[in-house]
Every structure is written in structure tokens, then in C-alpha cells.
PDB file of C-alpha atoms in Angstrom:
ATOM      1  CA  UNK A 128     -79.896-105.673 -41.008  1.00  0.00           C
ATOM      2  CA  UNK A 129     -79.199-109.151 -39.588  1.00  0.00           C
ATOM      3  CA  UNK A 130     -78.383-110.580 -36.207  1.00  0.00           C
ATOM      4  CA  UNK A 131     -76.404-113.766 -35.814  1.00  0.00           C
ATOM      5  CA  UNK A 132     -78.342-116.182 -33.593  1.00  0.00           C
ATOM      6  CA  UNK A 133     -76.753-119.282 -32.081  1.00  0.00           C
ATOM      7  CA  UNK A 134     -76.783-121.430 -28.962  1.00  0.00           C
ATOM      8  CA  UNK A 135     -74.278-122.344 -26.293  1.00  0.00           C
ATOM      9  CA  UNK A 136     -74.533-125.233 -23.869  1.00  0.00           C
ATOM     10  CA  UNK A 137     -74.069-125.035 -20.143  1.00  0.00           C
ATOM     11  CA  UNK A 138     -71.644-127.697 -18.939  1.00  0.00           C
ATOM     12  CA  UNK A 139     -70.925-128.761 -15.375  1.00  0.00           C
ATOM     13  CA  UNK A 140     -67.509-127.062 -15.452  1.00  0.00           C
ATOM     14  CA  UNK A 141     -69.228-123.708 -16.193  1.00  0.00           C
ATOM     15  CA  UNK A 142     -70.907-123.768 -12.775  1.00  0.00           C
ATOM     16  CA  UNK A 143     -69.325-121.904  -9.874  1.00  0.00           C
ATOM     17  CA  UNK A 144     -69.606-122.400  -6.120  1.00  0.00           C
ATOM     18  CA  UNK A 145     -72.883-120.426  -6.058  1.00  0.00           C
ATOM     19  CA  UNK A 146     -74.460-122.976  -8.431  1.00  0.00           C
ATOM     20  CA  UNK A 147     -74.853-120.809 -11.541  1.00  0.00           C
ATOM     21  CA  UNK A 148     -72.731-120.104 -14.622  1.00  0.00           C
ATOM     22  CA  UNK A 149     -69.511-118.356 -13.625  1.00  0.00           C
ATOM     23  CA  UNK A 150     -69.002-114.811 -14.937  1.00  0.00           C
ATOM     24  CA  UNK A 151     -65.833-115.774 -16.842  1.00  0.00           C
ATOM     25  CA  UNK A 152     -67.879-118.120 -19.040  1.00  0.00           C
ATOM     26  CA  UNK A 153     -69.677-115.101 -20.509  1.00  0.00           C
ATOM     27  CA  UNK A 154     -66.288-113.806 -21.688  1.00  0.00           C
ATOM     28  CA  UNK A 155     -65.726-117.149 -23.432  1.00  0.00           C
ATOM     29  CA  UNK A 156     -69.187-116.941 -25.014  1.00  0.00           C
ATOM     30  CA  UNK A 157     -68.377-113.410 -26.232  1.00  0.00           C
ATOM     31  CA  UNK A 158     -65.188-114.722 -27.841  1.00  0.00           C
ATOM     32  CA  UNK A 159     -67.163-117.525 -29.504  1.00  0.00           C
ATOM     33  CA  UNK A 160     -69.681-114.979 -30.766  1.00  0.00           C
ATOM     34  CA  UNK A 161     -67.029-112.690 -32.259  1.00  0.00           C
ATOM     35  CA  UNK A 162     -65.411-115.601 -34.063  1.00  0.00           C
ATOM     36  CA  UNK A 163     -68.797-116.880 -35.328  1.00  0.00           C
ATOM     37  CA  UNK A 164     -69.804-113.397 -36.493  1.00  0.00           C
ATOM     38  CA  UNK A 165     -66.574-112.835 -38.443  1.00  0.00           C
ATOM     39  CA  UNK A 166     -66.973-116.285 -40.022  1.00  0.00           C
ATOM     40  CA  UNK A 167     -70.585-115.470 -40.969  1.00  0.00           C
ATOM     41  CA  UNK A 168     -69.305-112.259 -42.566  1.00  0.00           C
ATOM     42  CA  UNK A 169     -66.844-114.277 -44.646  1.00  0.00           C
ATOM     43  CA  UNK A 170     -63.756-112.832 -42.935  1.00  0.00           C
ATOM     44  CA  UNK A 171     -62.436-115.392 -40.436  1.00  0.00           C
ATOM     45  CA  UNK A 172     -59.817-114.098 -38.013  1.00  0.00           C
ATOM     46  CA  UNK A 173     -57.191-116.473 -39.377  1.00  0.00           C
ATOM     47  CA  UNK A 174     -57.631-115.043 -42.885  1.00  0.00           C
ATOM     48  CA  UNK A 175     -57.265-111.483 -41.604  1.00  0.00           C
ATOM     49  CA  UNK A 176     -53.990-112.232 -39.882  1.00  0.00           C
ATOM     50  CA  UNK A 177     -52.488-114.572 -42.471  1.00  0.00           C
ATOM     51  CA  UNK A 178     -53.409-112.814 -45.709  1.00  0.00           C
ATOM     52  CA  UNK A 179     -53.855-109.184 -44.695  1.00  0.00           C
ATOM     53  CA  UNK A 180     -51.674-108.733 -41.626  1.00  0.00           C
ATOM     54  CA  UNK A 181     -54.569-107.355 -39.584  1.00  0.00           C
ATOM     55  CA  UNK A 182     -55.556-108.452 -36.096  1.00  0.00           C
ATOM     56  CA  UNK A 183     -58.704-107.540 -34.205  1.00  0.00           C
ATOM     57  CA  UNK A 184     -58.145-106.588 -30.571  1.00  0.00           C
ATOM     58  CA  UNK A 185     -60.588-105.700 -27.812  1.00  0.00           C
ATOM     59  CA  UNK A 186     -60.488-102.290 -26.202  1.00  0.00           C
ATOM     60  CA  UNK A 187     -63.631-102.526 -24.037  1.00  0.00           C
ATOM     61  CA  UNK A 188     -65.999-105.143 -22.644  1.00  0.00           C
ATOM     62  CA  UNK A 189     -69.193-104.471 -20.711  1.00  0.00           C
ATOM     63  CA  UNK A 190     -71.577-107.125 -19.371  1.00  0.00           C
ATOM     64  CA  UNK A 191     -74.864-106.548 -17.559  1.00  0.00           C
ATOM     65  CA  UNK A 192     -76.087-109.637 -15.677  1.00  0.00           C
ATOM     66  CA  UNK A 193     -79.845-109.798 -15.126  1.00  0.00           C
ATOM     67  CA  UNK A 194     -80.663-113.457 -14.393  1.00  0.00           C
ATOM     68  CA  UNK A 195     -78.335-116.402 -13.818  1.00  0.00           C
ATOM     69  CA  UNK A 196     -77.970-119.444 -16.034  1.00  0.00           C
ATOM     70  CA  UNK A 197     -77.959-122.873 -14.407  1.00  0.00           C
ATOM     71  CA  UNK A 198     -76.876-126.326 -15.551  1.00  0.00           C
ATOM     72  CA  UNK A 199     -80.267-127.176 -17.077  1.00  0.00           C
ATOM     73  CA  UNK A 200     -80.611-123.925 -19.076  1.00  0.00           C
ATOM     74  CA  UNK A 201     -80.314-123.464 -22.807  1.00  0.00           C
ATOM     75  CA  UNK A 202     -78.453-120.308 -23.801  1.00  0.00           C
ATOM     76  CA  UNK A 203     -79.737-118.516 -26.899  1.00  0.00           C
ATOM     77  CA  UNK A 204     -77.434-115.725 -28.042  1.00  0.00           C
ATOM     78  CA  UNK A 205     -77.909-112.894 -30.507  1.00  0.00           C
ATOM     79  CA  UNK A 206     -75.002-110.797 -31.723  1.00  0.00           C
ATOM     80  CA  UNK A 207     -74.690-107.943 -34.179  1.00  0.00           C
ATOM     81  CA  UNK A 208     -72.713-104.826 -35.030  1.00  0.00           C
ATOM     82  CA  UNK A 209     -74.222-101.748 -33.406  1.00  0.00           C
ATOM     83  CA  UNK A 210     -71.610 -99.210 -34.498  1.00  0.00           C
ATOM     84  CA  UNK A 211     -69.105 -99.212 -37.324  1.00  0.00           C
ATOM     85  CA  UNK A 212     -66.222 -96.752 -37.470  1.00  0.00           C
ATOM     86  CA  UNK A 213     -63.220 -96.542 -39.808  1.00  0.00           C
ATOM     87  CA  UNK A 214     -60.977 -98.894 -37.812  1.00  0.00           C
ATOM     88  CA  UNK A 215     -63.254-100.140 -35.031  1.00  0.00           C
ATOM     89  CA  UNK A 216     -66.656-101.616 -34.350  1.00  0.00           C
ATOM     90  CA  UNK A 217     -68.960-102.224 -31.413  1.00  0.00           C
ATOM     91  CA  UNK A 218     -70.598-105.637 -31.159  1.00  0.00           C
ATOM     92  CA  UNK A 219     -73.723-106.203 -29.083  1.00  0.00           C
ATOM     93  CA  UNK A 220     -74.784-109.472 -27.464  1.00  0.00           C
ATOM     94  CA  UNK A 221     -78.001-110.645 -25.808  1.00  0.00           C
ATOM     95  CA  UNK A 222     -78.245-113.866 -23.800  1.00  0.00           C
ATOM     96  CA  UNK A 223     -81.672-115.504 -23.358  1.00  0.00           C
ATOM     97  CA  UNK A 224     -82.756-118.652 -21.546  1.00  0.00           C
ATOM     98  CA  UNK A 225     -85.180-121.253 -22.891  1.00  0.00           C
ATOM     99  CA  UNK A 226     -88.115-119.167 -21.604  1.00  0.00           C
ATOM    100  CA  UNK A 227     -86.908-116.291 -23.817  1.00  0.00           C
ATOM    101  CA  UNK A 228     -86.021-114.263 -20.711  1.00  0.00           C
ATOM    102  CA  UNK A 229     -83.158-111.805 -21.122  1.00  0.00           C
ATOM    103  CA  UNK A 230     -80.455-113.029 -18.746  1.00  0.00           C
ATOM    104  CA  UNK A 231     -77.553-110.810 -19.773  1.00  0.00           C
ATOM    105  CA  UNK A 232     -76.539-108.218 -22.307  1.00  0.00           C
ATOM    106  CA  UNK A 233     -73.062-107.198 -23.359  1.00  0.00           C
ATOM    107  CA  UNK A 234     -71.110-105.076 -25.780  1.00  0.00           C
ATOM    108  CA  UNK A 235     -67.518-105.077 -26.866  1.00  0.00           C
ATOM    109  CA  UNK A 236     -65.486-102.533 -28.775  1.00  0.00           C
ATOM    110  CA  UNK A 237     -62.909-103.974 -31.122  1.00  0.00           C
ATOM    111  CA  UNK A 238     -60.130-102.271 -33.017  1.00  0.00           C
ATOM    112  CA  UNK A 239     -58.319-103.526 -36.112  1.00  0.00           C
ATOM    113  CA  UNK A 240     -54.530-103.294 -35.884  1.00  0.00           C
ATOM    114  CA  UNK A 241     -51.929-103.558 -38.649  1.00  0.00           C
ATOM    115  CA  UNK A 242     -49.494-106.209 -37.398  1.00  0.00           C
ATOM    116  CA  UNK A 243     -46.477-104.555 -39.064  1.00  0.00           C
ATOM    117  CA  UNK A 244     -47.030-101.045 -37.694  1.00  0.00           C
ATOM    118  CA  UNK A 245     -49.105-101.897 -34.592  1.00  0.00           C
ATOM    119  CA  UNK A 246     -51.341 -98.944 -35.492  1.00  0.00           C
ATOM    120  CA  UNK A 247     -55.074 -98.911 -36.259  1.00  0.00           C
ATOM    121  CA  UNK A 248     -55.955-100.264 -39.706  1.00  0.00           C
ATOM    122  CA  UNK A 249     -58.912 -98.825 -41.606  1.00  0.00           C
ATOM    123  CA  UNK A 250     -61.490-101.315 -42.792  1.00  0.00           C
ATOM    124  CA  UNK A 251     -61.311-102.016 -46.494  1.00  0.00           C
ATOM    125  CA  UNK A 252     -64.455-101.512 -48.585  1.00  0.00           C
ATOM    126  CA  UNK A 253     -64.828-105.305 -48.733  1.00  0.00           C
ATOM    127  CA  UNK A 254     -64.691-105.627 -44.939  1.00  0.00           C
ATOM    128  CA  UNK A 255     -66.977-102.641 -44.413  1.00  0.00           C
ATOM    129  CA  UNK A 256     -69.602-104.277 -46.667  1.00  0.00           C
ATOM    130  CA  UNK A 257     -69.280-107.527 -44.688  1.00  0.00           C
ATOM    131  CA  UNK A 258     -69.788-105.693 -41.378  1.00  0.00           C
ATOM    132  CA  UNK A 259     -72.724-103.711 -42.735  1.00  0.00           C
ATOM    133  CA  UNK A 260     -74.624-106.976 -43.311  1.00  0.00           C
ATOM    134  CA  UNK A 261     -74.829-107.316 -39.519  1.00  0.00           C
ATOM    135  CA  UNK A 262     -75.183-103.623 -38.666  1.00  0.00           C
ATOM    136  CA  UNK A 263     -78.351-103.112 -36.615  1.00  0.00           C
ATOM    137  CA  UNK A 264     -79.288 -99.788 -35.071  1.00  0.00           C
ATOM    138  CA  UNK A 265     -81.637-100.414 -32.144  1.00  0.00           C
TER     139      UNK A 265
END
């Protein structure tokens, strides 16, 4: 249905010895995107852990780098849910520069864990509805 669209800045400390954004920065941007997406859904991570005893964990991360980002670039990011299971979801990410060129794509699989049992926790109907608002099948 919807994609979350936001921007990240490239700072001097993101640049590696080769002169472009270091690969680890993409992992940070993915973390920012997951947090922003959960907030947009109305289920911030802190609420999940504090009130419901559920924590999201990552089980897989995949990044495909196509073009580098440099210090002068703007980073436009799209993120959405591409697959929704009972206790897990796959989030997709696309990274574009200011020329609207696709520079990288990524996906992450996350699993919801019950903090008391340390076992997978099924999504409640309320959480499923929140995720479905950003479910896009491409």
C-alpha cells in the first residue's frame, strides 16, 4: 500500500579511505529505517518491549551496492514491508541519489521474540493491521 520515504545525510565521518560512504553506514541507515517504519506504523520499538514484552530481532540482512554515495550526495530512501508472516516480516529498502539513480537495495528479515520465553511471538491483529499499511508486493 504505502512506502515510507525519508532522507539521510552523508557526513564526513561516513566516508572511508576510498572516498565514498563506508558499507557499515548502510547498516546504520537500515536500522534508522526500521525504527522510522515502526514509528510510522504506531508501534515504536520501546512500546513493544516495555508494554508487550516483545523484541524485534534481525535474522538476515542483504545489501546490493550498485553506485557509491559521496560526501555531496543526498540519500533518498524508500522502505516497506514486502512479506508478512505470523511472527516475522521482510522489509525492503531502496537508496537513491539526488539524480534519482538507484545506488543500493537491501532487505532484512526480522523476527518478533517474546522476551519471557525467548521464542517467536505471533503478531497481534493490531500489529498485523499496522504492518499491512506498509505491505507492498512488487
